[in-house]
Amino acid sequence: MARFIFITGGVVSSLGKGLASAALGALLQARGYTVRLRKLDPYLNVDPGTMSPFEHGEVFVTDDGAETDLDLGHYERFTGVAARATDSISAGRIYSNVLEKERRGDYLGKTIQVIPHVTNEIKDFIRIGEDEVDFMLCEIGGTVGDIEGLPFFEAIRQFSQEKPRGQCVLMHLTLLPYIKASGELKTKPTQHSVKELRSIGLAPDILVCRSEGPIPVKEREKLALFCNVRPDSVIAAQDLKSIYEAPLAYHREGLDQAVLDAFGIAPAPKPNLARWEDVVDRIHNTDGEVRVAIVGKYTQLEDAYKSIAEALTHGGMANRVKVRAEWIDSAIFEREDPAPHLQGFNAILVPGGFGERGTEGKIKAAQFAREKKVPYLGICLGMQMAVIEAARNKADLGNAASEEFAEGADPRSFTPVVYHLKEWIQGNATVTRRKDDAKGGTMRLGSYDAMLTDGSRVAQVYGNTAIVERHRHRYEVDIRFREQLEQHGLCFSGMSPDGRLPEIVEWSDHPWFIGVQFHPELKSKPFEPHPLFADFVRAAKEQSRLV
Ligand code: GLN
């Protein structure tokens, strides 16, 4: 049976709980344990799938097709363990399950209450797959004291009581603000947040304290005394240059040791940190820099493209170059010539997106990359825009467009080279959709196979002709235009196994121009960079040496 580590946060939000959880997962793996990480989010959306990237950052898609919190991306990148639909839950989903059961009559006439019905539902979720791993790490979103969080805190209190002693450990992440005027690191907010936890029956075993600098012994002892933890369980989490330094930094601070001590595991197995030493070495020992323009829509919030930013960093590690990613709002290219904006970049990436705004600008970016022979990676919408560009400017289909942007338009007024897919095959089953289906969870989601053309650039990049990648989209490139586009040099080099859905396109006479219908960034890891990102950055490096 798994041991459980619950991770909560106090004082302020955005302290990096997800990262701390992921780094701890990696450290436990380094000591030979198996782990799984989970996120419990107190908001009332059923999942983040329908939330704007401006509100909530990227939506991370799992192999089994769930739209989840971006912290699951950190978990995967640090542990390599593929996240599942059952690794992410929100209060919205919990309540929706409870209400569904109530409507079905499962509660046999009982009055439905937060305790026990909602808390039971949360506990059932935490228990899923508990026999599969040595450690289950469950992060509670938000901050202690949030009104929506209460049922989750109560559920983990009950859960810890129900398990045998020593089976559950609570790690609380807080902030130690530094007051410049007095030169002091303040412990009071942490004391208050621990007090808040204790008032609902939870006592942290480990305190992880974010601070700008090291925590002096005096403050560490004070925290231990007032928060009722052992001094060696007060862990300093200083700001780091790269998130990938976190496992080694936390190890130096004694986090994994403190956690194993809290479980009474002695002697603790020795860690093998070679993987993380190599990762950090690749970040610090680089030869040169490449500039990549990311031409997208959600450019104000970096978290909106979190996995892409990370996958580019991994591509840099694979080539030992620093990748400078710069975000450009594609809408600019609808008013201005893209050339002055894009000159000087070694590669262009057009990421995924939804809705029409900014798409003409993305088409211009694809055209610039094609004509100027700049390496181009188009992801999902970025592939669709590259196909529209090819249709309009090479295949003489001047009114080529996507059905996504033609809501209500006369179907004869444009050529739908990208269309709304209503039926497709997943494994052995046929999936169908209707135009007026609910939005949440109805896209082509999760892992699908693709077959690559022998001798194509992508087959060379992957070193394989059969791949599996994750999807999240409603629209597809129409196979009916394949021949016409291929005649002009845009090869359909990756297809769904039934040959109906284009998965990859590439310009045959271009140094590196690839569009993919899926999201390769979701599967990239620092210790295993995704081949497309590794080769894209390699091409950018080559381009930087030419100019
Ligand atoms: N909006 C497009 C679609 O639904 C692309 C989606 C995406 O880029 N993830 O097909």
Coordinates of C-alpha atoms and ligand atoms in Angstrom, one line a residue:
M1 CA 0.0 0.0 0.0
A2 CA 1.2 3.5 -0.9
R3 CA 2.4 6.0 1.6
F4 CA 0.7 9.4 1.1
I5 CA 2.3 12.8 1.1
F6 CA -0.2 15.7 1.1
I7 CA 1.1 19.1 -0.1
T8 CA -0.7 22.3 0.9
G9 CA 0.2 26.0 0.6
G10 CA -0.1 29.0 2.8
V11 CA 0.5 32.8 3.0
V12 CA 0.3 33.5 -0.8
S13 CA -0.6 31.6 -3.9
S14 CA 1.9 30.8 -6.8
L15 CA 4.7 29.7 -4.4
G16 CA 5.5 26.7 -6.7
K17 CA 3.7 23.9 -4.8
G18 CA 3.5 22.0 -8.1
L19 CA 7.2 22.3 -8.6
A20 CA 8.1 21.4 -5.1
S21 CA 5.8 18.3 -5.3
A22 CA 7.3 17.3 -8.7
A23 CA 10.9 17.8 -7.4
L24 CA 10.1 15.6 -4.3
G25 CA 8.6 13.0 -6.6
A26 CA 11.9 13.0 -8.6
L27 CA 14.0 12.7 -5.4
L28 CA 12.0 9.7 -4.1
Q29 CA 12.5 8.1 -7.5
A30 CA 16.2 8.8 -7.2
R31 CA 16.1 6.7 -4.1
G32 CA 14.5 3.8 -6.0
Y33 CA 10.8 4.3 -5.1
T34 CA 7.9 4.4 -7.4
V35 CA 5.6 7.5 -7.3
R36 CA 2.4 9.0 -8.6
L37 CA 1.4 12.6 -8.3
R38 CA -2.1 14.1 -8.1
K39 CA -3.7 17.5 -8.1
L40 CA -6.9 18.3 -6.2
D41 CA -8.2 21.7 -7.2
P42 CA -10.8 23.5 -5.2
Y43 CA -12.4 25.6 -8.0
L44 CA -15.9 24.8 -9.2
N45 CA -15.1 24.2 -12.9
V46 CA -15.5 20.5 -13.7
D47 CA -12.1 20.6 -15.4
P48 CA -9.8 23.3 -16.7
G49 CA -10.7 22.4 -20.3
T50 CA -13.2 25.3 -20.7
M51 CA -11.1 27.8 -18.8
S52 CA -9.3 30.6 -20.7
P53 CA -5.5 30.2 -20.9
F54 CA -5.4 33.8 -19.6
E55 CA -7.2 32.7 -16.5
H56 CA -5.6 29.5 -15.7
G57 CA -2.6 28.9 -18.0
E58 CA -2.2 25.9 -20.2
V59 CA -4.5 22.9 -20.2
F60 CA -2.4 19.8 -19.9
V61 CA -3.8 16.8 -21.7
T62 CA -3.2 13.2 -20.5
D63 CA -2.8 10.1 -22.7
D64 CA -6.3 9.0 -21.7
G65 CA -7.8 12.2 -22.9
A66 CA -8.3 14.3 -19.7
E67 CA -7.9 18.1 -19.8
T68 CA -6.1 18.8 -16.6
D69 CA -4.2 21.4 -14.6
L70 CA -0.8 22.5 -15.8
D71 CA 0.9 21.2 -12.7
L72 CA 0.4 17.7 -14.1
G73 CA 2.8 18.8 -16.7
H74 CA 5.4 19.6 -14.1
Y75 CA 4.8 16.2 -12.5
E76 CA 5.4 14.4 -15.8
R77 CA 8.4 16.5 -16.7
F78 CA 10.1 15.7 -13.4
T79 CA 9.2 12.1 -12.9
G80 CA 8.5 10.8 -16.4
V81 CA 5.4 9.1 -15.1
A82 CA 2.6 9.6 -17.6
A83 CA -0.3 11.4 -15.9
R84 CA -3.8 9.9 -16.1
A85 CA -7.3 11.3 -15.9
T86 CA -7.5 10.0 -12.4
D87 CA -4.6 12.3 -11.3
S88 CA -6.5 15.5 -11.4
I89 CA -9.8 16.5 -9.8
S90 CA -11.6 19.7 -9.0
A91 CA -14.3 20.5 -6.5
G92 CA -16.6 21.0 -9.6
R93 CA -16.1 17.3 -10.6
I94 CA -16.5 16.1 -7.0
Y95 CA -19.8 18.0 -6.6
S96 CA -21.0 16.9 -10.0
N97 CA -20.3 13.2 -9.1
V98 CA -22.1 13.6 -5.8
L99 CA -25.1 15.2 -7.4
E100 CA -25.2 12.6 -10.1
K101 CA -25.3 9.9 -7.5
E102 CA -28.0 11.7 -5.6
R103 CA -30.2 11.9 -8.7
R104 CA -29.7 8.2 -9.3
G105 CA -30.9 7.5 -5.8
D106 CA -27.5 6.0 -4.7
Y107 CA -27.7 7.7 -1.2
L108 CA -31.0 6.0 -0.4
G109 CA -32.9 9.1 0.8
K110 CA -30.1 10.5 3.0
T111 CA -29.5 14.2 3.3
I112 CA -26.5 15.0 1.2
Q113 CA -23.8 17.0 3.2
V114 CA -20.2 18.1 2.7
I115 CA -19.3 15.7 5.5
P116 CA -19.5 12.8 4.8
H117 CA -20.7 12.7 1.1
V118 CA -18.4 15.3 -0.4
T119 CA -15.4 14.3 1.7
N120 CA -16.0 10.6 1.0
E121 CA -16.0 11.3 -2.8
I122 CA -12.6 13.1 -2.3
K123 CA -11.2 10.2 -0.3
D124 CA -12.3 7.7 -2.9
F125 CA -10.5 9.7 -5.5
I126 CA -7.3 9.8 -3.4
R127 CA -7.4 6.1 -3.0
I128 CA -7.5 5.2 -6.7
G129 CA -4.5 3.0 -7.6
E130 CA -3.1 3.2 -4.1
D131 CA -1.6 -0.3 -4.4
E132 CA 0.4 0.6 -7.5
V133 CA 3.1 2.8 -6.1
D134 CA 5.3 3.3 -3.1
F135 CA 4.4 7.0 -2.7
M136 CA 1.3 8.9 -3.7
L137 CA 1.8 12.7 -3.6
C138 CA -1.4 14.7 -3.5
E139 CA -1.2 18.5 -4.0
I140 CA -4.1 20.6 -2.8
G141 CA -4.6 23.7 -5.0
G142 CA -5.1 27.1 -3.6
T143 CA -4.1 28.4 -0.2
V144 CA -5.2 27.3 3.3
G145 CA -8.1 29.5 4.4
D146 CA -9.7 29.6 0.9
I147 CA -13.4 28.9 1.4
E148 CA -13.6 26.3 -1.5
G149 CA -10.6 24.4 -0.1
L150 CA -12.2 23.4 3.2
P151 CA -13.8 20.0 2.1
F152 CA -10.4 19.0 0.7
F153 CA -8.5 19.8 3.9
E154 CA -11.2 18.0 5.9
A155 CA -11.0 15.0 3.6
I156 CA -7.2 14.7 4.1
R157 CA -7.6 15.0 7.8
Q158 CA -10.1 12.1 7.8
F159 CA -8.0 10.1 5.4
S160 CA -4.8 10.4 7.6
Q161 CA -6.8 9.3 10.6
E162 CA -8.2 6.3 8.8
K163 CA -4.8 5.1 7.6
P164 CA -2.4 3.3 10.0
R165 CA -0.1 5.6 11.9
G166 CA 2.9 6.7 9.9
Q167 CA 1.2 6.3 6.5
C168 CA 0.5 9.9 5.8
V169 CA 2.8 13.0 5.9
L170 CA 1.8 16.6 5.4
M171 CA 4.1 19.1 3.8
H172 CA 3.2 22.8 3.9
L173 CA 4.7 25.4 1.6
T174 CA 4.9 29.0 2.7
L175 CA 6.7 32.2 2.1
L176 CA 9.2 34.0 4.3
P177 CA 9.0 37.7 3.2
Y178 CA 12.2 39.7 3.5
I179 CA 11.8 43.2 4.9
K180 CA 14.6 45.2 3.4
A181 CA 14.4 48.2 5.8
S182 CA 15.0 46.1 8.8
G183 CA 17.0 43.4 7.0
E184 CA 14.8 40.7 8.5
L185 CA 13.2 37.5 7.2
K186 CA 9.7 37.4 8.6
T187 CA 8.3 34.2 10.1
K188 CA 4.9 35.5 11.3
P189 CA 2.9 34.8 8.1
T190 CA 4.1 31.2 8.2
Q191 CA 3.1 30.9 11.9
H192 CA -0.3 32.2 11.0
S193 CA -0.8 29.9 8.1
V194 CA 0.2 26.9 10.3
K195 CA -2.2 28.1 12.9
E196 CA -4.9 28.1 10.3
L197 CA -4.1 24.5 9.4
R198 CA -4.1 23.4 13.0
S199 CA -7.5 25.0 13.5
I200 CA -8.9 22.5 11.0
G201 CA -7.1 19.6 12.6
L202 CA -4.0 19.4 10.4
A203 CA -0.5 19.6 11.6
P204 CA 2.4 19.8 9.1
D205 CA 5.3 17.5 9.4
I206 CA 7.5 19.4 6.9
L207 CA 7.6 23.1 6.3
V208 CA 9.0 24.2 3.0
C209 CA 9.7 27.9 3.1
R210 CA 10.2 30.0 0.0
S211 CA 12.7 32.8 0.5
E212 CA 15.0 35.0 -1.5
G213 CA 18.1 33.9 0.5
P214 CA 19.1 31.3 3.0
I215 CA 17.2 30.9 6.3
P216 CA 19.4 31.8 9.3
V217 CA 19.5 29.3 12.2
K218 CA 17.7 31.7 14.5
E219 CA 14.6 31.9 12.1
R220 CA 14.7 28.2 11.4
E221 CA 14.5 27.4 15.2
K222 CA 11.8 29.9 15.7
L223 CA 9.7 28.4 12.9
A224 CA 10.3 24.9 14.4
L225 CA 9.3 26.1 17.8
F226 CA 6.2 28.1 16.9
C227 CA 4.9 25.7 14.1
N228 CA 5.6 22.5 16.0
V229 CA 7.9 20.9 13.5
R230 CA 11.5 19.5 13.9
P231 CA 14.2 22.1 13.0
D232 CA 15.6 19.7 10.3
S233 CA 12.1 19.6 8.8
V234 CA 12.2 23.3 8.0
I235 CA 13.4 23.3 4.4
A236 CA 14.5 26.4 2.7
A237 CA 13.4 26.8 -0.9
Q238 CA 15.4 29.7 -2.4
D239 CA 14.7 31.2 -5.8
L240 CA 16.5 29.3 -8.5
K241 CA 17.7 30.3 -12.0
S242 CA 16.1 27.2 -13.6
I243 CA 13.3 25.0 -12.3
Y244 CA 15.4 22.0 -13.2
E245 CA 17.8 22.8 -10.3
A246 CA 15.0 22.2 -7.9
P247 CA 15.6 18.4 -7.2
L248 CA 19.3 18.9 -6.4
A249 CA 18.5 22.1 -4.4
Y250 CA 15.8 20.4 -2.3
H251 CA 18.1 17.4 -1.8
R252 CA 20.9 19.7 -0.5
E253 CA 18.4 21.2 1.9
G254 CA 17.4 17.8 3.1
L255 CA 13.8 17.6 1.9
D256 CA 13.8 13.9 0.8
Q257 CA 15.6 12.9 4.0
A258 CA 13.1 14.9 6.1
V259 CA 10.2 13.2 4.4
L260 CA 11.7 9.7 4.8
D261 CA 12.4 10.5 8.5
A262 CA 8.8 11.6 8.9
F263 CA 7.7 8.2 7.7
G264 CA 10.2 6.6 10.0
I265 CA 12.0 4.9 7.0
A266 CA 15.5 4.1 8.3
P267 CA 18.1 3.6 7.0
A268 CA 17.0 5.6 3.9
P269 CA 18.1 4.2 0.6
K270 CA 20.9 6.2 -1.0
P271 CA 19.9 8.5 -3.9
N272 CA 21.2 8.3 -7.4
L273 CA 21.1 11.8 -8.7
A274 CA 23.0 11.3 -11.9
R275 CA 20.0 12.2 -14.1
W276 CA 19.6 15.6 -12.5
E277 CA 23.3 16.3 -12.4
D278 CA 23.4 15.8 -16.1
V279 CA 20.3 18.0 -16.6
V280 CA 21.8 20.9 -14.6
D281 CA 25.1 20.5 -16.4
R282 CA 23.3 20.9 -19.7
I283 CA 21.6 24.0 -18.6
H284 CA 24.8 25.7 -17.3
N285 CA 27.3 24.5 -19.9
T286 CA 26.0 25.8 -23.2
D287 CA 27.6 27.0 -26.4
G288 CA 25.8 29.9 -27.8
E289 CA 22.2 31.0 -28.0
V290 CA 19.3 30.7 -30.5
R291 CA 16.3 33.0 -30.7
V292 CA 12.9 31.5 -31.3
A293 CA 9.9 33.6 -32.1
I294 CA 6.6 32.2 -30.7
V295 CA 3.9 33.8 -32.7
G296 CA 0.7 33.2 -30.7
K297 CA -2.4 34.7 -29.1
Y298 CA -2.0 34.2 -25.4
T299 CA 1.3 36.0 -25.1
Q300 CA 0.6 38.1 -22.0
L301 CA 0.7 35.1 -19.7
E302 CA 3.7 32.8 -20.0
D303 CA 1.9 29.9 -18.3
A304 CA -0.5 29.8 -21.3
Y305 CA 2.2 28.0 -23.2
K306 CA 4.0 26.4 -20.3
S307 CA 4.8 23.1 -21.9
I308 CA 6.0 24.7 -25.1
A309 CA 8.4 26.9 -23.2
E310 CA 9.7 23.9 -21.3
A311 CA 10.0 21.7 -24.4
L312 CA 12.1 24.4 -26.1
T313 CA 14.4 24.5 -23.0
H314 CA 14.7 20.7 -23.3
G315 CA 15.5 21.1 -27.0
G316 CA 18.2 23.5 -26.0
M317 CA 19.6 21.0 -23.5
A318 CA 19.8 18.3 -26.2
N319 CA 21.9 20.7 -28.3
R320 CA 23.7 22.5 -25.5
V321 CA 22.5 25.9 -26.6
K322 CA 20.5 28.4 -24.7
V323 CA 17.1 29.0 -26.2
R324 CA 15.8 32.5 -26.0
A325 CA 12.0 32.3 -26.7
E326 CA 10.3 35.6 -27.4
W327 CA 6.6 35.9 -27.6
I328 CA 5.0 37.9 -30.4
D329 CA 1.3 38.6 -30.6
S330 CA 0.2 37.4 -34.0
A331 CA -2.4 40.2 -34.3
I332 CA 0.5 42.6 -35.0
F333 CA 1.1 41.0 -38.3
E334 CA -2.4 41.8 -39.4
R335 CA -1.5 45.5 -39.3
E336 CA 2.2 45.4 -40.0
D337 CA 4.7 43.6 -42.3
P338 CA 6.0 40.6 -40.3
A339 CA 9.5 40.8 -41.8
P340 CA 11.0 43.5 -39.5
H341 CA 9.5 41.7 -36.5
L342 CA 10.8 38.2 -37.5
Q343 CA 14.2 39.1 -38.9
G344 CA 16.9 38.0 -36.6
F345 CA 15.1 35.0 -35.3
N346 CA 16.6 31.6 -35.9
A347 CA 13.3 29.8 -35.9
I348 CA 9.5 30.4 -35.7
L349 CA 7.0 28.5 -33.7
V350 CA 3.3 28.9 -34.1
P351 CA 1.5 27.2 -31.2
G352 CA -2.1 26.0 -30.7
G353 CA -5.0 28.2 -30.1
F354 CA -8.7 28.7 -30.4
G355 CA -10.9 31.3 -32.2
E356 CA -10.2 33.5 -35.1
R357 CA -8.4 36.5 -33.5
G358 CA -4.8 36.6 -34.7
T359 CA -5.1 33.8 -37.2
E360 CA -4.4 35.9 -40.3
G361 CA -1.1 37.0 -38.5
K362 CA -0.2 33.3 -37.9
I363 CA -0.7 32.6 -41.6
K364 CA 1.6 35.5 -42.4
A365 CA 4.2 34.1 -40.0
A366 CA 4.0 30.7 -41.8
Q367 CA 4.4 32.4 -45.1
F368 CA 7.5 34.3 -43.9
A369 CA 9.0 31.1 -42.6
R370 CA 8.3 29.2 -45.8
E371 CA 9.6 31.9 -48.2
K372 CA 12.7 32.9 -46.1
K373 CA 13.5 29.3 -45.3
V374 CA 13.5 29.9 -41.5
P375 CA 12.9 26.7 -39.4
Y376 CA 9.1 26.5 -38.6
L377 CA 7.3 24.3 -36.2
G378 CA 3.5 24.6 -36.3
I379 CA 1.6 23.0 -33.5
C380 CA -2.1 22.1 -33.9
L381 CA -3.6 25.5 -34.9
G382 CA 0.0 26.3 -36.1
M383 CA -0.2 23.4 -38.5
Q384 CA -3.7 24.3 -39.7
M385 CA -2.5 27.8 -40.5
A386 CA 0.5 26.5 -42.4
V387 CA -1.9 24.4 -44.5
I388 CA -4.2 27.4 -45.2
E389 CA -1.1 29.4 -46.2
A390 CA 0.0 26.7 -48.6
A391 CA -3.6 26.4 -50.1
R392 CA -3.9 30.2 -50.6
N393 CA -0.5 31.1 -51.8
K394 CA 0.7 28.0 -53.6
A395 CA -2.3 25.9 -54.6
D396 CA -4.4 28.8 -55.9
L397 CA -7.2 28.4 -53.3
G398 CA -7.4 32.1 -52.5
N399 CA -10.3 31.7 -50.2
A400 CA -9.0 28.7 -48.2
A401 CA -10.0 28.9 -44.5
S402 CA -11.0 26.9 -41.5
E403 CA -14.6 26.2 -40.6
E404 CA -13.7 27.3 -37.1
F405 CA -13.7 30.9 -38.2
A406 CA -16.6 30.7 -40.6
E407 CA -19.5 30.4 -38.2
G408 CA -22.6 31.4 -40.0
A409 CA -20.8 32.2 -43.3
D410 CA -22.1 31.0 -46.6
P411 CA -20.3 27.7 -47.2
R412 CA -19.8 28.6 -50.9
S413 CA -17.8 31.7 -49.9
F414 CA -14.7 29.9 -48.7
T415 CA -12.8 26.6 -49.2
P416 CA -12.8 24.7 -46.0
V417 CA -9.3 23.1 -46.0
V418 CA -9.7 22.7 -42.3
Y419 CA -13.1 21.3 -41.2
H420 CA -15.1 20.4 -38.1
L421 CA -14.5 16.6 -37.6
K422 CA -17.7 14.9 -36.4
E423 CA -16.7 11.2 -36.5
W424 CA -13.4 9.4 -36.0
I425 CA -11.9 6.1 -34.8
Q426 CA -10.2 5.8 -31.4
G427 CA -8.7 2.3 -30.9
N428 CA -11.5 0.0 -32.0
A429 CA -14.4 2.5 -31.3
T430 CA -16.0 5.2 -33.4
V431 CA -16.4 8.5 -31.7
T432 CA -19.2 10.9 -32.9
R433 CA -19.9 14.5 -32.2
R434 CA -22.7 16.9 -33.1
K435 CA -22.3 20.6 -33.9
D436 CA -24.3 21.7 -30.8
D437 CA -22.6 19.3 -28.3
A438 CA -21.5 20.8 -25.0
K439 CA -18.0 22.3 -25.3
G440 CA -16.4 20.6 -22.3
G441 CA -14.4 17.4 -23.0
T442 CA -15.8 17.0 -26.6
M443 CA -12.6 17.5 -28.6
R444 CA -10.4 14.8 -30.1
L445 CA -8.5 14.4 -26.9
G446 CA -5.6 12.2 -25.7
S447 CA -3.2 9.7 -27.4
Y448 CA -3.6 8.7 -31.0
D449 CA -1.3 6.7 -33.3
A450 CA 0.2 8.1 -36.4
M451 CA 2.1 6.5 -39.3
L452 CA 4.9 8.4 -40.8
T453 CA 6.1 8.2 -44.5
D454 CA 9.3 6.4 -44.9
G455 CA 12.1 8.8 -45.9
S456 CA 10.2 11.9 -44.7
R457 CA 11.9 14.4 -42.5
V458 CA 9.7 13.5 -39.6
A459 CA 10.5 9.8 -39.9
Q460 CA 14.1 10.8 -39.7
V461 CA 13.5 13.1 -36.7
Y462 CA 11.7 10.4 -34.8
G463 CA 13.9 7.6 -36.0
N464 CA 10.6 5.6 -36.4
T465 CA 7.5 5.4 -38.6
A466 CA 5.0 4.7 -35.9
I467 CA 4.4 7.3 -33.2
V468 CA 1.8 8.1 -30.5
E469 CA 1.1 11.7 -29.6
R470 CA -1.5 13.6 -27.6
H471 CA -4.3 15.6 -29.2
R472 CA -6.6 18.4 -28.3
H473 CA -8.6 19.9 -31.1
R474 CA -12.0 20.0 -32.8
Y475 CA -10.9 20.7 -36.4
E476 CA -8.8 18.7 -38.9
V477 CA -7.0 19.3 -42.2
D478 CA -9.2 17.9 -45.0
I479 CA -7.6 14.9 -46.7
R480 CA -9.4 15.9 -50.0
F481 CA -6.8 18.6 -50.6
R482 CA -3.9 16.3 -50.1
E483 CA -3.0 15.7 -53.7
Q484 CA -3.4 19.3 -54.7
L485 CA -1.1 20.4 -51.9
E486 CA 1.4 17.7 -52.4
Q487 CA 1.8 18.7 -56.0
H488 CA 3.0 22.0 -54.7
G489 CA 5.5 20.4 -52.3
L490 CA 3.5 20.3 -49.0
C491 CA 3.9 16.6 -48.1
F492 CA 1.4 14.9 -45.8
S493 CA 4.1 12.9 -44.1
G494 CA 2.1 11.6 -41.1
M495 CA -1.4 10.2 -41.2
S496 CA -3.8 8.5 -38.8
P497 CA -3.6 4.7 -39.1
D498 CA -6.9 4.6 -41.2
G499 CA -5.3 7.2 -43.6
R500 CA -8.2 9.7 -43.1
L501 CA -6.7 12.3 -40.8
P502 CA -3.5 14.3 -41.6
E503 CA -1.3 14.3 -38.6
I504 CA 1.9 15.9 -40.0
V505 CA 2.7 18.1 -43.0
E506 CA 6.2 19.3 -44.1
W507 CA 7.6 21.3 -47.0
S508 CA 9.9 19.0 -49.0
D509 CA 12.1 21.9 -50.3
H510 CA 12.5 23.7 -47.0
P511 CA 15.4 23.2 -44.5
W512 CA 12.9 22.5 -41.7
F513 CA 9.2 23.2 -41.9
I514 CA 6.9 20.9 -40.0
G515 CA 3.3 21.2 -38.9
V516 CA 1.8 18.7 -36.5
Q517 CA -1.8 18.3 -35.5
F518 CA -0.9 17.0 -32.1
H519 CA 0.9 18.5 -29.1
P520 CA 4.5 17.1 -28.9
E521 CA 5.4 19.6 -26.1
L522 CA 3.2 17.6 -23.6
K523 CA 5.6 14.6 -23.8
S524 CA 9.0 16.3 -23.6
K525 CA 11.1 15.9 -20.5
P526 CA 14.5 17.5 -19.5
F527 CA 16.1 14.1 -19.4
E528 CA 14.3 13.0 -22.6
P529 CA 13.8 16.0 -24.9
H530 CA 11.1 15.4 -27.5
P531 CA 12.7 14.5 -30.8
L532 CA 10.7 17.3 -32.7
F533 CA 11.9 20.0 -30.2
A534 CA 15.4 18.6 -30.1
D535 CA 15.7 18.7 -33.9
F536 CA 13.8 22.0 -34.2
V537 CA 16.4 23.6 -31.9
R538 CA 19.2 21.9 -33.8
A539 CA 17.9 23.4 -37.1
A540 CA 17.7 26.8 -35.3
K541 CA 21.3 26.4 -34.2
E542 CA 22.3 25.6 -37.8
Q543 CA 20.4 28.6 -39.0
S544 CA 22.1 30.8 -36.5
R545 CA 25.5 29.7 -37.9
L546 CA 24.5 30.6 -41.4
V547 CA 23.4 34.2 -40.8
Ligands
GLN1 N1 -8.8 25.5 -32.7 C1 -8.2 24.4 -33.4 C2 -9.0 23.2 -33.3 O1 -9.9 23.1 -32.5 C3 -6.8 24.1 -32.9 C4 -6.8 23.6 -31.5 C5 -5.4 23.7 -30.9 O2 -4.5 24.4 -31.4 N2 -5.2 23.0 -29.8 O3 -8.9 22.3 -34.1

